[in-house]
GROMACS .gro file of C-alpha atoms in nm:
model
  315
    1MET     CA    1   0.000   0.000   0.000
    2THR     CA    2   0.141   0.340  -0.097
    3MET     CA    3   0.076   0.659   0.090
    4GLN     CA    4  -0.016   0.941  -0.150
    5THR     CA    5   0.165   1.271  -0.091
    6ASN     CA    6   0.235   1.592  -0.280
    7ILE     CA    7   0.590   1.618  -0.148
    8PRO     CA    8   0.859   1.612  -0.421
    9PRO     CA    9   1.075   1.301  -0.397
   10ALA     CA   10   1.406   1.343  -0.217
   11THR     CA   11   1.714   1.147  -0.311
   12SER     CA   12   1.902   1.197   0.017
   13LEU     CA   13   1.843   1.333   0.364
   14GLU     CA   14   2.011   1.656   0.249
   15ASP     CA   15   1.714   1.716   0.016
   16ILE     CA   16   1.460   1.722   0.300
   17VAL     CA   17   1.320   2.068   0.363
   18PHE     CA   18   1.255   2.071   0.736
   19GLU     CA   19   0.959   2.255   0.880
   20PRO     CA   20   1.112   2.482   1.147
   21ALA     CA   21   0.801   2.512   1.368
   22ILE     CA   22   0.800   2.276   1.666
   23HIS     CA   23   0.472   2.088   1.715
   24PRO     CA   24   0.413   1.879   2.030
   25VAL     CA   25   0.419   1.509   1.943
   26VAL     CA   26   0.157   1.291   2.116
   27ASP     CA   27   0.193   0.916   2.072
   28ASP     CA   28  -0.116   0.696   2.050
   29LEU     CA   29  -0.067   0.540   2.395
   30ASP     CA   30  -0.063   0.888   2.542
   31GLY     CA   31  -0.372   0.952   2.330
   32ILE     CA   32  -0.551   0.672   2.517
   33ALA     CA   33  -0.450   0.819   2.853
   34ARG     CA   34  -0.580   1.161   2.749
   35GLN     CA   35  -0.927   1.014   2.700
   36LEU     CA   36  -0.970   1.029   3.077
   37ARG     CA   37  -1.153   1.355   3.135
   38SER     CA   38  -1.128   1.553   3.458
   39SER     CA   39  -1.438   1.480   3.658
   40GLY     CA   40  -1.556   1.491   4.016
   41ASP     CA   41  -1.681   1.135   3.968
   42ARG     CA   42  -1.370   0.938   3.874
   43ASP     CA   43  -1.558   0.612   3.818
   44ALA     CA   44  -1.790   0.790   3.575
   45ALA     CA   45  -1.484   0.920   3.392
   46TYR     CA   46  -1.347   0.564   3.370
   47ALA     CA   47  -1.681   0.445   3.233
   48ASN     CA   48  -1.671   0.713   2.964
   49VAL     CA   49  -1.330   0.587   2.849
   50ALA     CA   50  -1.477   0.240   2.802
   51ILE     CA   51  -1.764   0.361   2.582
   52GLU     CA   52  -1.591   0.645   2.396
   53ARG     CA   53  -1.510   0.553   2.037
   54PHE     CA   54  -1.135   0.516   1.991
   55LEU     CA   55  -1.055   0.548   1.621
   56ILE     CA   56  -0.859   0.230   1.569
   57SER     CA   57  -0.838   0.293   1.196
   58ALA     CA   58  -0.675   0.632   1.263
   59ALA     CA   59  -0.416   0.479   1.497
   60ALA     CA   60  -0.355   0.200   1.245
   61GLY     CA   61  -0.308   0.466   0.977
   62ARG     CA   62  -0.044   0.637   1.186
   63ALA     CA   63   0.128   0.303   1.247
   64LEU     CA   64   0.142   0.253   0.870
   65GLY     CA   65   0.257   0.609   0.811
   66PHE     CA   66   0.538   0.594   1.067
   67ALA     CA   67   0.653   0.259   0.926
   68GLN     CA   68   0.666   0.407   0.577
   69GLU     CA   69   0.856   0.711   0.700
   70THR     CA   70   1.104   0.480   0.873
   71GLU     CA   71   1.159   0.292   0.546
   72ARG     CA   72   1.192   0.625   0.366
   73PHE     CA   73   1.458   0.740   0.611
   74LEU     CA   74   1.659   0.419   0.567
   75ALA     CA   75   1.640   0.446   0.187
   76LEU     CA   76   1.753   0.811   0.188
   77ALA     CA   77   2.027   0.740   0.441
   78GLN     CA   78   2.198   0.504   0.197
   79ALA     CA   79   2.255   0.798  -0.041
   80SER     CA   80   2.341   1.053   0.229
   81PRO     CA   81   2.674   1.163   0.377
   82LYS     CA   82   2.744   0.994   0.713
   83PRO     CA   83   2.749   1.321   0.910
   84GLN     CA   84   2.400   1.403   0.777
   85VAL     CA   85   2.272   1.058   0.876
   86VAL     CA   86   2.416   1.098   1.226
   87GLU     CA   87   2.247   1.435   1.266
   88CYS     CA   88   1.912   1.274   1.184
   89LEU     CA   89   1.932   0.953   1.390
   90ASP     CA   90   1.703   1.091   1.663
   91MET     CA   91   1.437   1.130   1.395
   92LEU     CA   92   1.469   0.763   1.307
   93THR     CA   93   1.433   0.659   1.672
   94ALA     CA   94   1.130   0.885   1.711
   95LEU     CA   95   0.959   0.735   1.406
   96THR     CA   96   1.029   0.384   1.534
   97VAL     CA   97   0.888   0.445   1.882
   98LEU     CA   98   0.585   0.632   1.746
   99ASN     CA   99   0.513   0.344   1.508
  100SER     CA  100   0.532   0.101   1.801
  101ALA     CA  101   0.305   0.316   2.021
  102SER     CA  102   0.043   0.334   1.745
  103THR     CA  103   0.070  -0.040   1.684
  104ILE     CA  104   0.028  -0.125   2.054
  105ALA     CA  105  -0.265   0.118   2.089
  106VAL     CA  106  -0.442  -0.074   1.812
  107ALA     CA  107  -0.396  -0.392   2.017
  108ILE     CA  108  -0.527  -0.235   2.339
  109MET     CA  109  -0.849  -0.065   2.236
  110PRO     CA  110  -1.156  -0.280   2.164
  111PRO     CA  111  -1.279  -0.279   1.803
  112ARG     CA  112  -1.643  -0.181   1.763
  113THR     CA  113  -1.696  -0.167   1.386
  114ALA     CA  114  -1.600  -0.365   1.078
  115ASP     CA  115  -1.346  -0.094   0.991
  116ASP     CA  116  -1.195  -0.130   1.338
  117LEU     CA  117  -1.160  -0.505   1.289
  118LEU     CA  118  -1.012  -0.459   0.944
  119ALA     CA  119  -0.764  -0.199   1.067
  120ARG     CA  120  -0.655  -0.424   1.355
  121GLU     CA  121  -0.619  -0.719   1.120
  122PHE     CA  122  -0.410  -0.504   0.883
  123VAL     CA  123  -0.172  -0.411   1.166
  124ALA     CA  124  -0.169  -0.763   1.314
  125GLU     CA  125  -0.077  -0.919   0.979
  126SER     CA  126   0.203  -0.665   0.933
  127VAL     CA  127   0.342  -0.730   1.282
  128ASP     CA  128   0.313  -1.106   1.241
  129SER     CA  129   0.487  -1.115   0.902
  130LYS     CA  130   0.775  -0.894   1.020
  131LEU     CA  131   0.827  -1.098   1.336
  132HIS     CA  132   0.831  -1.425   1.145
  133VAL     CA  133   1.106  -1.281   0.925
  134SER     CA  134   1.303  -1.186   1.237
  135GLY     CA  135   1.242  -1.527   1.395
  136ASP     CA  136   1.199  -1.385   1.745
  137ALA     CA  137   0.992  -1.660   1.906
  138ALA     CA  138   0.913  -1.464   2.225
  139MET     CA  139   0.781  -1.164   2.033
  140ILE     CA  140   0.585  -1.386   1.793
  141GLU     CA  141   0.413  -1.557   2.087
  142ALA     CA  142   0.339  -1.228   2.266
  143ALA     CA  143   0.204  -1.064   1.950
  144ALA     CA  144  -0.019  -1.359   1.862
  145LEU     CA  145  -0.222  -1.316   2.181
  146ALA     CA  146  -0.187  -0.936   2.205
  147PHE     CA  147  -0.337  -0.883   1.860
  148GLU     CA  148  -0.563  -1.189   1.867
  149ILE     CA  149  -0.404  -1.310   1.545
  150GLY     CA  150  -0.633  -1.566   1.390
  151PRO     CA  151  -0.967  -1.591   1.206
  152LEU     CA  152  -1.174  -1.273   1.214
  153PRO     CA  153  -1.518  -1.284   1.382
  154ILE     CA  154  -1.668  -1.120   1.072
  155ALA     CA  155  -1.639  -1.191   0.702
  156ILE     CA  156  -1.437  -0.936   0.505
  157GLY     CA  157  -1.446  -0.966   0.129
  158GLU     CA  158  -1.123  -0.971  -0.069
  159ARG     CA  159  -1.228  -0.661  -0.262
  160GLN     CA  160  -1.286  -0.470   0.062
  161ARG     CA  161  -0.955  -0.598   0.196
  162ARG     CA  162  -0.763  -0.493  -0.118
  163THR     CA  163  -0.921  -0.150  -0.146
  164PHE     CA  164  -0.915  -0.059   0.223
  165VAL     CA  165  -0.719   0.267   0.260
  166LEU     CA  166  -0.602   0.400   0.594
  167ALA     CA  167  -0.666   0.767   0.518
  168SER     CA  168  -0.526   0.885   0.850
  169ALA     CA  169  -0.176   0.794   0.734
  170ALA     CA  170  -0.181   1.101   0.507
  171PRO     CA  171   0.042   1.371   0.656
  172PRO     CA  172  -0.166   1.654   0.806
  173ALA     CA  173  -0.109   2.020   0.739
  174ALA     CA  174   0.051   2.189   1.038
  175ALA     CA  175  -0.258   2.403   1.074
  176ILE     CA  176  -0.476   2.104   1.163
  177MET     CA  177  -0.241   1.955   1.422
  178ARG     CA  178  -0.410   1.993   1.760
  179ASP     CA  179  -0.231   2.006   2.092
  180GLY     CA  180  -0.282   1.690   2.292
  181VAL     CA  181  -0.406   1.485   1.995
  182PRO     CA  182  -0.201   1.214   1.817
  183ALA     CA  183  -0.102   1.310   1.463
  184MET     CA  184   0.112   1.179   1.179
  185PHE     CA  185   0.462   1.327   1.153
  186ARG     CA  186   0.696   1.291   0.858
  187LEU     CA  187   1.066   1.355   0.805
  188GLU     CA  188   0.976   1.709   0.706
  189GLN     CA  189   0.868   1.767   1.067
  190GLY     CA  190   1.216   1.655   1.180
  191PRO     CA  191   1.265   1.935   1.437
  192SER     CA  192   0.943   1.828   1.609
  193LEU     CA  193   1.062   1.465   1.615
  194VAL     CA  194   1.397   1.568   1.765
  195ASP     CA  195   1.220   1.779   2.028
  196PHE     CA  196   1.003   1.476   2.110
  197MET     CA  197   1.314   1.266   2.173
  198GLN     CA  198   1.453   1.534   2.402
  199ASN     CA  199   1.137   1.536   2.613
  200LEU     CA  200   1.050   1.169   2.661
  201PRO     CA  201   0.786   1.061   2.916
  202GLN     CA  202   0.865   1.036   3.286
  203VAL     CA  203   0.833   0.658   3.305
  204ALA     CA  204   0.845   0.650   3.686
  205GLU     CA  205   0.534   0.868   3.695
  206LEU     CA  206   0.364   0.653   3.432
  207VAL     CA  207   0.411   0.329   3.625
  208GLU     CA  208   0.294   0.489   3.948
  209ARG     CA  209  -0.021   0.611   3.774
  210ALA     CA  210  -0.074   0.263   3.631
  211GLY     CA  211  -0.058   0.119   3.982
  212LEU     CA  212  -0.326   0.360   4.103
  213LEU     CA  213  -0.545   0.275   3.803
  214LEU     CA  214  -0.512  -0.096   3.882
  215ASP     CA  215  -0.606  -0.022   4.245
  216ASP     CA  216  -0.922   0.150   4.120
  217ALA     CA  217  -1.004  -0.130   3.875
  218GLU     CA  218  -0.973  -0.387   4.154
  219ARG     CA  219  -1.178  -0.173   4.393
  220ILE     CA  220  -1.457  -0.155   4.134
  221ALA     CA  221  -1.431  -0.530   4.072
  222ARG     CA  222  -1.485  -0.591   4.445
  223MET     CA  223  -1.795  -0.370   4.435
  224ILE     CA  224  -1.926  -0.579   4.146
  225ALA     CA  225  -1.851  -0.904   4.329
  226VAL     CA  226  -2.062  -0.802   4.628
  227GLY     CA  227  -2.369  -0.853   4.413
  228ASN     CA  228  -2.726  -0.737   4.474
  229LEU     CA  229  -2.681  -0.460   4.219
  230GLY     CA  230  -2.939  -0.341   3.971
  231ALA     CA  231  -2.869  -0.389   3.601
  232GLU     CA  232  -2.797  -0.021   3.541
  233THR     CA  233  -2.553   0.003   3.833
  234LEU     CA  234  -2.383  -0.320   3.731
  235ASN     CA  235  -2.337  -0.200   3.371
  236ARG     CA  236  -2.197   0.132   3.492
  237LEU     CA  237  -1.950  -0.039   3.724
  238GLU     CA  238  -1.844  -0.286   3.455
  239ARG     CA  239  -1.772   0.003   3.218
  240ALA     CA  240  -1.575   0.184   3.488
  241ARG     CA  241  -1.369  -0.128   3.565
  242ARG     CA  242  -1.302  -0.177   3.194
  243GLY     CA  243  -1.204   0.185   3.143
  244ALA     CA  244  -0.960   0.186   3.436
  245THR     CA  245  -0.809  -0.141   3.311
  246LEU     CA  246  -0.756  -0.007   2.957
  247LEU     CA  247  -0.593   0.308   3.094
  248ALA     CA  248  -0.364   0.102   3.318
  249THR     CA  249  -0.268  -0.118   3.022
  250ALA     CA  250  -0.179   0.190   2.814
  251ASP     CA  251   0.039   0.334   3.092
  252LEU     CA  252   0.218   0.005   3.157
  253ALA     CA  253   0.280  -0.047   2.786
  254ARG     CA  254   0.407   0.308   2.747
  255THR     CA  255   0.641   0.263   3.042
  256CYS     CA  256   0.787  -0.052   2.887
  257LEU     CA  257   0.818   0.110   2.544
  258TYR     CA  258   1.014   0.413   2.664
  259ALA     CA  259   1.205   0.280   2.965
  260ASP     CA  260   1.511   0.171   2.766
  261LEU     CA  261   1.541   0.517   2.611
  262VAL     CA  262   1.566   0.714   2.935
  263ASN     CA  263   1.814   0.728   3.222
  264GLY     CA  264   1.697   0.530   3.522
  265GLY     CA  265   1.430   0.349   3.323
  266ALA     CA  266   1.523  -0.004   3.434
  267PHE     CA  267   1.344   0.009   3.770
  268PRO     CA  268   1.015   0.154   3.632
  269LYS     CA  269   1.020  -0.112   3.359
  270ASP     CA  270   1.070  -0.388   3.617
  271ARG     CA  271   0.790  -0.235   3.822
  272ALA     CA  272   0.560  -0.230   3.517
  273LEU     CA  273   0.633  -0.596   3.447
  274ALA     CA  274   0.562  -0.676   3.812
  275LEU     CA  275   0.226  -0.497   3.791
  276ALA     CA  276   0.123  -0.660   3.463
  277PRO     CA  277  -0.004  -0.985   3.622
  278ARG     CA  278  -0.275  -0.778   3.793
  279LEU     CA  279  -0.435  -0.712   3.454
  280PRO     CA  280  -0.744  -0.937   3.437
  281GLU     CA  281  -0.701  -1.067   3.080
  282ALA     CA  282  -0.422  -1.277   2.932
  283ARG     CA  283  -0.441  -1.068   2.613
  284LEU     CA  284  -0.369  -0.746   2.803
  285ARG     CA  285  -0.080  -0.911   2.987
  286SER     CA  286   0.062  -1.021   2.652
  287ILE     CA  287   0.043  -0.661   2.528
  288ILE     CA  288   0.272  -0.556   2.814
  289ALA     CA  289   0.512  -0.840   2.732
  290PHE     CA  290   0.512  -0.733   2.367
  291ALA     CA  291   0.571  -0.368   2.463
  292ALA     CA  292   0.862  -0.466   2.691
  293LEU     CA  293   1.029  -0.671   2.417
  294THR     CA  294   0.971  -0.396   2.161
  295GLY     CA  295   1.110  -0.134   2.398
  296GLY     CA  296   1.419  -0.345   2.449
  297VAL     CA  297   1.482  -0.364   2.074
  298ILE     CA  298   1.432   0.012   2.033
  299GLY     CA  299   1.665   0.076   2.327
  300GLU     CA  300   1.936  -0.135   2.162
  301LEU     CA  301   1.892   0.054   1.834
  302SER     CA  302   1.914   0.386   2.017
  303SER     CA  303   2.232   0.279   2.197
  304ALA     CA  304   2.386   0.171   1.867
  305ALA     CA  305   2.289   0.507   1.713
  306GLN     CA  306   2.452   0.693   2.002
  307ALA     CA  307   2.768   0.487   1.965
  308LEU     CA  308   2.776   0.563   1.592
  309THR     CA  309   2.723   0.932   1.661
  310THR     CA  310   3.014   0.933   1.907
  311ALA     CA  311   3.238   0.748   1.661
  312ILE     CA  312   3.160   0.976   1.366
  313ARG     CA  313   3.190   1.298   1.564
  314GLY     CA  314   3.509   1.168   1.724
  315HIS     CA  315   3.670   1.161   1.383
   0.00000   0.00000   0.00000
């Protein structure tokens, strides 16, 4: 699938015309967390997260877009001077982690429409095929459960499958980027991607918040278990429990994804992995395992990039 753009083709990284304005970059896992609205009734706010429509197709589109931009970077880097490549390595790391965040968000949020299911299947097939090429058995196993790889619960015709276009992968004009909302970034927004890498999440705060969310989810589950509840109250509590659980999953996954990129991230990552068994579904626990493995790979790539930068600049 090819993403349509009006940007003239570049033959090297030197040809990229960077947009100087800095736009805040919000990854899709952070986008899930931001669905929790400030409210005097926290359980009601959790319930709203569970019923609010999360645009899986949009997140899947960004996953596709970031993957294509990563491939574009690698292709241009082959024809670029080494010092130019080194100067842009933070952009490559940013695209990789944003692609992973979008991919994991697709796994977390429940599909509600045929397009949601199709978008998740599109991402799942892409993840599965890439992992089988890599041969990483642990990641293959984690992804299989995280993305529920297998037969779809609905029939999707081959024509619909072939012609399905993830429109959200199209790069947005800067004017329509909204603060606090996930958006697609390309190499042309390189300064924004570099700024993003210089202001990574505070993973210790993320894992602490996840622990509090799990406390709330378990508190609500105990209320449900007491019984003698009317149907309306039971439904409301179930939605609240589900919402708190999804938010906790997003924070734990985000912790694991970023921990290897920040100083002092090892303890928060261990803490996130220790909290993961409290998630009530095996699929959600597998998402955390997948995020941790993915974060480890990205951390290794980042360390290699830093070593290359030091070597090149040293000469």
